[in-house]
PDB file of C-alpha atoms in Angstrom:
ATOM      1  CA  MET A   1      86.647 106.178  83.074  1.00 33.00           C
ATOM      2  CA  GLY A   2      90.010 106.871  84.744  1.00 37.00           C
ATOM      3  CA  ASN A   3      91.762 110.112  85.573  1.00 37.00           C
ATOM      4  CA  ASN A   4      93.876 112.168  83.233  1.00 37.00           C
ATOM      5  CA  THR A   5      97.367 110.816  83.166  1.00 39.00           C
ATOM      6  CA  GLY A   6     100.728 111.849  81.835  1.00 43.00           C
ATOM      7  CA  ALA A   7      99.323 111.724  78.298  1.00 44.00           C
ATOM      8  CA  PRO A   8      97.208 114.798  77.515  1.00 38.00           C
ATOM      9  CA  GLY A   9      93.532 113.937  77.222  1.00 41.00           C
ATOM     10  CA  PHE A  10      94.158 110.222  77.727  1.00 51.00           C
ATOM     11  CA  LYS A  11      91.430 108.517  79.762  1.00 56.00           C
ATOM     12  CA  LEU A  12      91.660 104.903  80.796  1.00 65.00           C
ATOM     13  CA  GLY A  13      89.091 102.496  82.133  1.00 65.00           C
ATOM     14  CA  LYS A  14      89.493  99.068  83.715  1.00 75.00           C
ATOM     15  CA  THR A  15      89.403  97.392  80.313  1.00 84.00           C
ATOM     16  CA  LEU A  16      91.750  98.296  77.487  1.00 89.00           C
ATOM     17  CA  THR A  17      90.589  98.881  73.951  1.00 90.00           C
ATOM     18  CA  GLU A  18      92.947  98.088  71.093  1.00 93.00           C
ATOM     19  CA  ALA A  19      93.505 101.844  70.698  1.00 92.00           C
ATOM     20  CA  ASP A  20      94.431 102.058  74.416  1.00 91.00           C
ATOM     21  CA  VAL A  21      96.951  99.242  73.991  1.00 93.00           C
ATOM     22  CA  ILE A  22      98.539 100.909  70.962  1.00 93.00           C
ATOM     23  CA  GLU A  23      98.738 104.307  72.687  1.00 91.00           C
ATOM     24  CA  LEU A  24     100.154 102.791  75.893  1.00 92.00           C
ATOM     25  CA  SER A  25     102.660 100.804  73.849  1.00 91.00           C
ATOM     26  CA  THR A  26     103.786 104.013  72.145  1.00 89.00           C
ATOM     27  CA  LEU A  27     103.995 105.947  75.434  1.00 85.00           C
ATOM     28  CA  SER A  28     105.824 103.235  77.358  1.00 86.00           C
ATOM     29  CA  GLY A  29     107.950 101.544  74.724  1.00 86.00           C
ATOM     30  CA  PHE A  30     106.536  98.155  75.792  1.00 90.00           C
ATOM     31  CA  THR A  31     105.146  95.788  73.172  1.00 93.00           C
ATOM     32  CA  PRO A  32     101.337  95.548  72.976  1.00 95.00           C
ATOM     33  CA  GLU A  33     101.597  92.033  74.448  1.00 96.00           C
ATOM     34  CA  LYS A  34     103.624  93.335  77.406  1.00 93.00           C
ATOM     35  CA  VAL A  35     101.094  96.162  77.944  1.00 94.00           C
ATOM     36  CA  ARG A  36      98.269  93.601  78.114  1.00 94.00           C
ATOM     37  CA  GLU A  37     100.319  91.433  80.501  1.00 93.00           C
ATOM     38  CA  TRP A  38     101.079  94.373  82.833  1.00 91.00           C
ATOM     39  CA  HIS A  39      97.425  95.470  82.692  1.00 93.00           C
ATOM     40  CA  SER A  40      96.159  92.013  83.579  1.00 92.00           C
ATOM     41  CA  GLY A  41      98.414  91.881  86.651  1.00 89.00           C
ATOM     42  CA  PHE A  42      97.528  95.445  87.651  1.00 90.00           C
ATOM     43  CA  ILE A  43      93.769  94.803  87.479  1.00 91.00           C
ATOM     44  CA  LYS A  44      94.205  91.525  89.370  1.00 90.00           C
ATOM     45  CA  ASP A  45      95.937  93.415  92.203  1.00 87.00           C
ATOM     46  CA  CYS A  46      93.789  96.567  91.868  1.00 89.00           C
ATOM     47  CA  PRO A  47      90.301  95.554  90.671  1.00 89.00           C
ATOM     48  CA  THR A  48      89.099  99.173  90.781  1.00 88.00           C
ATOM     49  CA  GLY A  49      91.778 100.159  88.280  1.00 88.00           C
ATOM     50  CA  LYS A  50      93.417 102.405  90.898  1.00 90.00           C
ATOM     51  CA  LEU A  51      96.294 101.784  93.278  1.00 90.00           C
ATOM     52  CA  ASN A  52      95.916 103.839  96.451  1.00 91.00           C
ATOM     53  CA  LYS A  53      98.785 104.937  98.671  1.00 90.00           C
ATOM     54  CA  LYS A  54      97.989 102.421 101.433  1.00 89.00           C
ATOM     55  CA  LYS A  55      98.089  99.451  99.042  1.00 86.00           C
ATOM     56  CA  PHE A  56     101.231 100.818  97.351  1.00 85.00           C
ATOM     57  CA  ILE A  57     103.046 101.072 100.698  1.00 83.00           C
ATOM     58  CA  GLU A  58     101.831  97.608 101.692  1.00 82.00           C
ATOM     59  CA  VAL A  59     103.271  96.110  98.494  1.00 77.00           C
ATOM     60  CA  TYR A  60     106.512  98.119  98.603  1.00 76.00           C
ATOM     61  CA  LYS A  61     107.205  97.204 102.249  1.00 77.00           C
ATOM     62  CA  GLN A  62     107.518  93.565 101.206  1.00 75.00           C
ATOM     63  CA  PHE A  63     110.790  94.473  99.479  1.00 71.00           C
ATOM     64  CA  TYR A  64     112.195  96.049 102.677  1.00 70.00           C
ATOM     65  CA  PRO A  65     110.856  93.931 105.560  1.00 71.00           C
ATOM     66  CA  THR A  66     113.514  95.108 108.049  1.00 70.00           C
ATOM     67  CA  GLY A  67     113.342  98.815 107.213  1.00 71.00           C
ATOM     68  CA  LYS A  68     110.772 101.547 107.714  1.00 80.00           C
ATOM     69  CA  ALA A  69     109.434 102.007 104.198  1.00 78.00           C
ATOM     70  CA  GLU A  70     106.450 104.318 104.768  1.00 83.00           C
ATOM     71  CA  LYS A  71     108.099 107.727 104.271  1.00 83.00           C
ATOM     72  CA  PHE A  72     110.173 106.659 101.276  1.00 83.00           C
ATOM     73  CA  CYS A  73     107.097 105.044  99.726  1.00 84.00           C
ATOM     74  CA  GLU A  74     105.181 108.295 100.054  1.00 86.00           C
ATOM     75  CA  TYR A  75     107.805 110.068  97.932  1.00 85.00           C
ATOM     76  CA  ILE A  76     107.807 107.310  95.323  1.00 85.00           C
ATOM     77  CA  PHE A  77     104.011 107.252  95.271  1.00 89.00           C
ATOM     78  CA  ARG A  78     103.861 111.026  94.742  1.00 87.00           C
ATOM     79  CA  ALA A  79     106.306 110.755  91.832  1.00 85.00           C
ATOM     80  CA  PHE A  80     104.170 108.005  90.230  1.00 86.00           C
ATOM     81  CA  ASP A  81     100.904 109.916  90.809  1.00 88.00           C
ATOM     82  CA  ASN A  82     101.409 112.401  87.950  1.00 83.00           C
ATOM     83  CA  ASP A  83      97.971 113.974  88.210  1.00 85.00           C
ATOM     84  CA  SER A  84      98.048 114.257  92.044  1.00 87.00           C
ATOM     85  CA  SER A  85      94.756 112.354  92.296  1.00 90.00           C
ATOM     86  CA  GLY A  86      95.814 110.341  95.343  1.00 91.00           C
ATOM     87  CA  SER A  87      95.850 107.106  93.372  1.00 92.00           C
ATOM     88  CA  ILE A  88      97.916 105.592  90.606  1.00 90.00           C
ATOM     89  CA  ASP A  89      96.028 104.481  87.521  1.00 90.00           C
ATOM     90  CA  PHE A  90      97.356 101.941  85.064  1.00 91.00           C
ATOM     91  CA  CYS A  91      98.803 104.503  82.668  1.00 89.00           C
ATOM     92  CA  GLU A  92     100.769 106.218  85.467  1.00 88.00           C
ATOM     93  CA  PHE A  93     101.913 102.816  86.701  1.00 87.00           C
ATOM     94  CA  LEU A  94     103.017 101.652  83.255  1.00 88.00           C
ATOM     95  CA  ILE A  95     104.904 104.869  82.474  1.00 84.00           C
ATOM     96  CA  ALA A  96     106.704 104.694  85.834  1.00 80.00           C
ATOM     97  CA  ILE A  97     107.605 101.039  85.258  1.00 80.00           C
ATOM     98  CA  SER A  98     108.862 101.825  81.767  1.00 83.00           C
ATOM     99  CA  ILE A  99     111.085 104.631  83.102  1.00 77.00           C
ATOM    100  CA  THR A 100     112.567 102.484  85.850  1.00 69.00           C
ATOM    101  CA  ALA A 101     112.989  99.505  83.499  1.00 72.00           C
ATOM    102  CA  GLN A 102     114.674 101.261  80.601  1.00 67.00           C
ATOM    103  CA  GLN A 103     118.401 101.478  80.068  1.00 65.00           C
ATOM    104  CA  GLU A 104     118.755 105.241  79.559  1.00 79.00           C
ATOM    105  CA  PRO A 105     120.169 106.742  82.797  1.00 84.00           C
ATOM    106  CA  LYS A 106     118.977 110.287  81.957  1.00 86.00           C
ATOM    107  CA  LYS A 107     115.296 109.227  81.949  1.00 83.00           C
ATOM    108  CA  LYS A 108     115.730 107.442  85.276  1.00 83.00           C
ATOM    109  CA  LEU A 109     117.428 110.519  86.716  1.00 90.00           C
ATOM    110  CA  GLU A 110     114.585 112.765  85.501  1.00 89.00           C
ATOM    111  CA  TRP A 111     112.168 110.502  87.348  1.00 85.00           C
ATOM    112  CA  ALA A 112     114.389 110.492  90.465  1.00 87.00           C
ATOM    113  CA  PHE A 113     114.416 114.307  90.326  1.00 92.00           C
ATOM    114  CA  SER A 114     110.603 114.345  90.293  1.00 89.00           C
ATOM    115  CA  MET A 115     110.608 112.161  93.414  1.00 88.00           C
ATOM    116  CA  TYR A 116     113.056 114.431  95.266  1.00 91.00           C
ATOM    117  CA  ASP A 117     111.302 117.665  94.214  1.00 93.00           C
ATOM    118  CA  ILE A 118     108.658 117.240  96.904  1.00 91.00           C
ATOM    119  CA  ASP A 119     106.932 120.602  96.426  1.00 91.00           C
ATOM    120  CA  ARG A 120     107.131 120.298  92.615  1.00 90.00           C
ATOM    121  CA  ASN A 121     108.630 123.765  92.140  1.00 96.00           C
ATOM    122  CA  GLY A 122     111.315 122.576  89.711  1.00 96.00           C
ATOM    123  CA  PHE A 123     114.133 122.576  92.277  1.00 98.00           C
ATOM    124  CA  ILE A 124     115.384 120.343  95.071  1.00 97.00           C
ATOM    125  CA  GLU A 125     116.047 122.362  98.213  1.00 97.00           C
ATOM    126  CA  LYS A 126     118.199 121.106 101.083  1.00 96.00           C
ATOM    127  CA  LYS A 127     115.134 120.567 103.280  1.00 96.00           C
ATOM    128  CA  GLU A 128     113.595 118.312 100.596  1.00 94.00           C
ATOM    129  CA  MET A 129     116.815 116.352 100.163  1.00 94.00           C
ATOM    130  CA  LYS A 130     117.060 115.981 103.964  1.00 94.00           C
ATOM    131  CA  LYS A 131     113.550 114.488 104.100  1.00 92.00           C
ATOM    132  CA  ILE A 132     114.471 112.019 101.363  1.00 90.00           C
ATOM    133  CA  MET A 133     117.783 111.121 103.045  1.00 90.00           C
ATOM    134  CA  ASP A 134     115.965 110.536 106.356  1.00 90.00           C
ATOM    135  CA  ALA A 135     113.524 108.258 104.526  1.00 87.00           C
ATOM    136  CA  ILE A 136     116.360 106.366 102.788  1.00 85.00           C
ATOM    137  CA  PHE A 137     118.175 105.886 106.105  1.00 86.00           C
ATOM    138  CA  ASP A 138     114.927 104.569 107.653  1.00 86.00           C
ATOM    139  CA  LEU A 139     114.245 102.331 104.666  1.00 80.00           C
ATOM    140  CA  LEU A 140     117.705 100.759 104.771  1.00 79.00           C
ATOM    141  CA  GLY A 141     117.926 100.660 108.566  1.00 82.00           C
ATOM    142  CA  GLU A 142     121.069 102.826 108.416  1.00 84.00           C
ATOM    143  CA  GLU A 143     122.629 103.842 111.707  1.00 86.00           C
ATOM    144  CA  ARG A 144     123.012 107.597 112.107  1.00 89.00           C
ATOM    145  CA  LYS A 145     126.424 108.231 113.638  1.00 88.00           C
ATOM    146  CA  GLY A 146     129.723 109.946 112.926  1.00 87.00           C
ATOM    147  CA  THR A 147     130.009 110.880 109.274  1.00 86.00           C
ATOM    148  CA  ASN A 148     127.021 108.725 108.349  1.00 88.00           C
ATOM    149  CA  THR A 149     124.090 111.072 108.921  1.00 93.00           C
ATOM    150  CA  PRO A 150     121.402 112.292 106.539  1.00 92.00           C
ATOM    151  CA  GLN A 151     122.454 115.933 107.011  1.00 94.00           C
ATOM    152  CA  LEU A 152     126.098 115.190 106.165  1.00 94.00           C
ATOM    153  CA  LYS A 153     124.977 113.296 103.050  1.00 92.00           C
ATOM    154  CA  VAL A 154     122.861 116.298 102.030  1.00 94.00           C
ATOM    155  CA  ASP A 155     125.817 118.642 102.564  1.00 95.00           C
ATOM    156  CA  GLN A 156     128.046 116.368 100.429  1.00 92.00           C
ATOM    157  CA  ILE A 157     125.435 116.203  97.675  1.00 93.00           C
ATOM    158  CA  PHE A 158     124.969 119.964  97.548  1.00 96.00           C
ATOM    159  CA  SER A 159     128.704 120.708  97.665  1.00 95.00           C
ATOM    160  CA  ARG A 160     129.158 118.490  94.596  1.00 93.00           C
ATOM    161  CA  MET A 161     126.004 119.341  92.646  1.00 95.00           C
ATOM    162  CA  ASP A 162     125.003 122.928  93.405  1.00 96.00           C
ATOM    163  CA  THR A 163     127.292 124.393  90.750  1.00 95.00           C
ATOM    164  CA  ASN A 164     125.806 127.909  90.841  1.00 96.00           C
ATOM    165  CA  GLY A 165     125.756 128.041  94.656  1.00 96.00           C
ATOM    166  CA  ASP A 166     122.115 129.138  94.970  1.00 97.00           C
ATOM    167  CA  GLY A 167     121.284 126.578  97.666  1.00 95.00           C
ATOM    168  CA  LYS A 168     118.979 124.500  95.471  1.00 97.00           C
ATOM    169  CA  LEU A 169     119.422 121.954  92.705  1.00 98.00           C
ATOM    170  CA  SER A 170     117.887 122.471  89.293  1.00 98.00           C
ATOM    171  CA  LYS A 171     116.968 119.423  87.249  1.00 96.00           C
ATOM    172  CA  GLU A 172     120.023 120.085  85.068  1.00 96.00           C
ATOM    173  CA  GLU A 173     122.383 120.276  88.081  1.00 97.00           C
ATOM    174  CA  PHE A 174     120.903 117.093  89.534  1.00 95.00           C
ATOM    175  CA  ILE A 175     121.139 115.088  86.310  1.00 94.00           C
ATOM    176  CA  SER A 176     124.572 116.413  85.396  1.00 94.00           C
ATOM    177  CA  GLY A 177     125.883 115.782  88.916  1.00 93.00           C
ATOM    178  CA  CYS A 178     124.597 112.205  88.932  1.00 91.00           C
ATOM    179  CA  LEU A 179     125.915 111.455  85.437  1.00 91.00           C
ATOM    180  CA  GLN A 180     129.379 112.777  86.338  1.00 91.00           C
ATOM    181  CA  ASP A 181     129.670 111.252  89.818  1.00 86.00           C
ATOM    182  CA  ASP A 182     129.256 107.492  90.305  1.00 85.00           C
ATOM    183  CA  TYR A 183     128.952 107.861  94.094  1.00 80.00           C
ATOM    184  CA  LEU A 184     126.070 110.336  93.812  1.00 79.00           C
ATOM    185  CA  ARG A 185     124.332 108.299  91.117  1.00 80.00           C
ATOM    186  CA  ARG A 186     124.495 105.137  93.255  1.00 78.00           C
ATOM    187  CA  LEU A 187     123.262 107.058  96.310  1.00 76.00           C
ATOM    188  CA  LEU A 188     120.445 109.040  94.699  1.00 78.00           C
ATOM    189  CA  ALA A 189     119.344 106.880  91.770  1.00 75.00           C
ATOM    190  CA  PRO A 190     120.710 103.338  92.109  1.00 72.00           C
ATOM    191  CA  SER A 191     118.654 102.055  89.174  1.00 65.00           C
ATOM    192  CA  ALA A 192     120.353 104.610  86.878  1.00 67.00           C
ATOM    193  CA  SER A 193     123.796 103.068  87.458  1.00 61.00           C
TER     194      SER A 193
END
């Protein structure tokens, strides 16, 4: 059977039982038919029922052929890999897809926060945000010059979001800052716009 996932005590094999489909439908908000469709595609691409980091990066790079996607992909992969197993099982994949596909910006921002909180301590420090900004610049092939540098972007983000001035962003500061500032939302969580 598979690893523990975001659902407590939920184990998942390569084949789905009807109970699995119902539980995944409830967790993800997708219809049972859509769950089966996603599962079929996932197993076709990942016959072992697991998506490893190498395969994930290989697939993701296709969307950014001119950029350097590896670093950014590592952060996305870590956010998808809820149980830190080093692979993404179908449940983790489906939950991540459901979050990125839904309309509610707050859920997308919560997921974005989990990607930026590299050390998973519940806060985004400047050094973490700098790593992410470097990865975004690499991914998009952005030129680093003048006022367009990762460090300046980090400084702008923190000056707008770090409302208590403690040098780190809580989940609440991050979400609130993104919801109140279109520029920051587009920069940090484009799918939440």
